[in-house]
Coordinates of C-alpha atoms in Angstrom, one line a residue:
M1 CA 108.3 112.7 99.7
Q2 CA 106.5 116.0 99.0
F3 CA 105.9 118.0 95.8
G4 CA 105.3 121.4 97.4
S5 CA 102.7 120.5 100.0
V6 CA 101.3 117.5 98.0
P7 CA 102.1 113.9 99.1
T8 CA 104.2 112.3 96.4
V9 CA 105.3 108.7 95.7
G10 CA 107.4 107.0 93.1
V11 CA 106.0 104.6 90.6
D12 CA 107.6 101.8 92.6
A13 CA 105.1 102.4 95.4
L14 CA 102.1 101.7 93.1
A15 CA 100.5 98.3 93.4
P16 CA 98.1 96.5 91.1
G17 CA 94.6 97.7 91.8
D18 CA 95.6 101.2 92.9
F19 CA 93.2 103.8 91.5
L20 CA 95.1 105.8 88.9
L21 CA 93.9 109.2 87.6
D22 CA 95.6 110.3 84.4
V23 CA 95.3 114.1 83.8
R24 CA 97.2 114.4 80.6
E25 CA 95.6 115.7 77.4
D26 CA 93.8 113.5 74.9
D27 CA 96.7 113.1 72.5
E28 CA 99.1 112.0 75.3
W29 CA 96.5 109.5 76.6
E30 CA 95.9 108.1 73.1
A31 CA 99.6 107.6 72.5
G32 CA 100.0 105.5 75.6
H33 CA 98.6 105.1 79.1
A34 CA 98.4 102.8 82.1
E35 CA 95.7 100.2 81.6
G36 CA 92.7 100.8 83.9
A37 CA 93.5 104.4 84.7
L38 CA 90.7 107.0 84.6
H39 CA 91.4 109.7 82.1
I40 CA 90.2 113.2 82.7
P41 CA 92.5 116.0 81.2
M42 CA 93.6 118.6 83.7
S43 CA 92.1 121.3 81.3
E44 CA 88.7 119.7 81.7
F45 CA 89.0 118.4 85.3
V46 CA 86.9 120.9 87.2
A47 CA 84.0 120.6 84.6
R48 CA 84.2 116.8 84.7
Y49 CA 84.7 116.4 88.4
G50 CA 81.5 114.4 88.7
E51 CA 83.0 111.7 86.5
F52 CA 85.9 111.5 88.9
T53 CA 83.7 111.2 92.0
E54 CA 81.6 108.5 90.4
A55 CA 84.7 106.4 89.5
A56 CA 86.9 107.0 92.5
P57 CA 86.9 104.6 95.4
E58 CA 84.9 105.8 98.4
G59 CA 87.5 106.8 101.0
G60 CA 90.3 105.3 99.0
K61 CA 93.6 106.7 97.8
V62 CA 93.9 108.3 94.4
Y63 CA 97.2 108.3 92.5
V64 CA 97.4 111.2 90.1
L65 CA 99.6 110.9 87.0
C66 CA 100.6 113.2 84.2
R67 CA 103.7 113.1 82.0
V68 CA 106.3 114.1 84.6
G69 CA 104.5 115.2 87.7
G70 CA 103.7 118.9 87.4
R71 CA 100.1 118.8 86.3
S72 CA 99.3 115.9 88.5
A73 CA 100.6 117.8 91.5
Q74 CA 98.2 120.6 90.8
V75 CA 95.2 118.2 90.4
A76 CA 96.3 116.3 93.6
Q77 CA 96.3 119.6 95.5
Y78 CA 92.8 120.4 94.2
L79 CA 91.6 117.0 95.3
L80 CA 93.3 117.3 98.7
Q81 CA 91.5 120.6 99.3
R82 CA 88.2 118.7 98.7
G83 CA 89.0 116.0 101.3
I84 CA 90.1 113.4 98.8
D85 CA 93.2 111.2 99.7
A86 CA 95.2 112.2 96.6
V87 CA 98.9 111.4 96.0
N88 CA 101.0 112.8 93.1
V89 CA 103.1 110.2 91.2
A90 CA 106.6 111.6 90.8
G91 CA 108.0 111.3 87.3
G92 CA 104.5 110.5 86.0
M93 CA 104.1 108.3 82.9
Q94 CA 107.7 108.9 81.9
A95 CA 108.8 107.1 85.2
W96 CA 106.0 104.5 84.7
E97 CA 107.4 103.6 81.3
A98 CA 111.1 103.8 82.4
A99 CA 110.2 101.3 85.3
G100 CA 109.1 98.8 82.7
R101 CA 105.4 99.1 83.5
P102 CA 103.0 98.4 80.7
V103 CA 101.9 101.3 78.5
S104 CA 98.8 100.6 76.4
D105 CA 97.5 102.4 73.3
G106 CA 94.0 101.4 74.3
K107 CA 93.6 99.3 71.1
G108 CA 95.4 96.1 72.3
G109 CA 98.9 97.3 71.3
A110 CA 101.9 98.8 73.1
G111 CA 101.7 102.5 73.7
T112 CA 104.3 105.1 74.1
V113 CA 104.6 108.1 76.4
I114 CA 104.8 111.5 74.6

């Protein structure tokens, strides 16, 4: 599946251990996120790119999430242009939650997607 020219997969294609990059804003992240995801808001991504490169798996695939898939497609495109194997996650965290995947508040409780 493609989102424009960006490779795109559904939440069902994600496996435990896949590297997730969440590009939602801080308030969205704090309300609920996928446990273990790296969080760098799209609005800060270029400035914080070094944090991403330190955390991302060398030569591995990066699955980019936002709320529904628009912002993540833009960040995935940015990464693809830099030679990173990036994939947009269609439906984002809304699809993640709808598929029954765990959403964490980061404090040991259940989160919610806003």
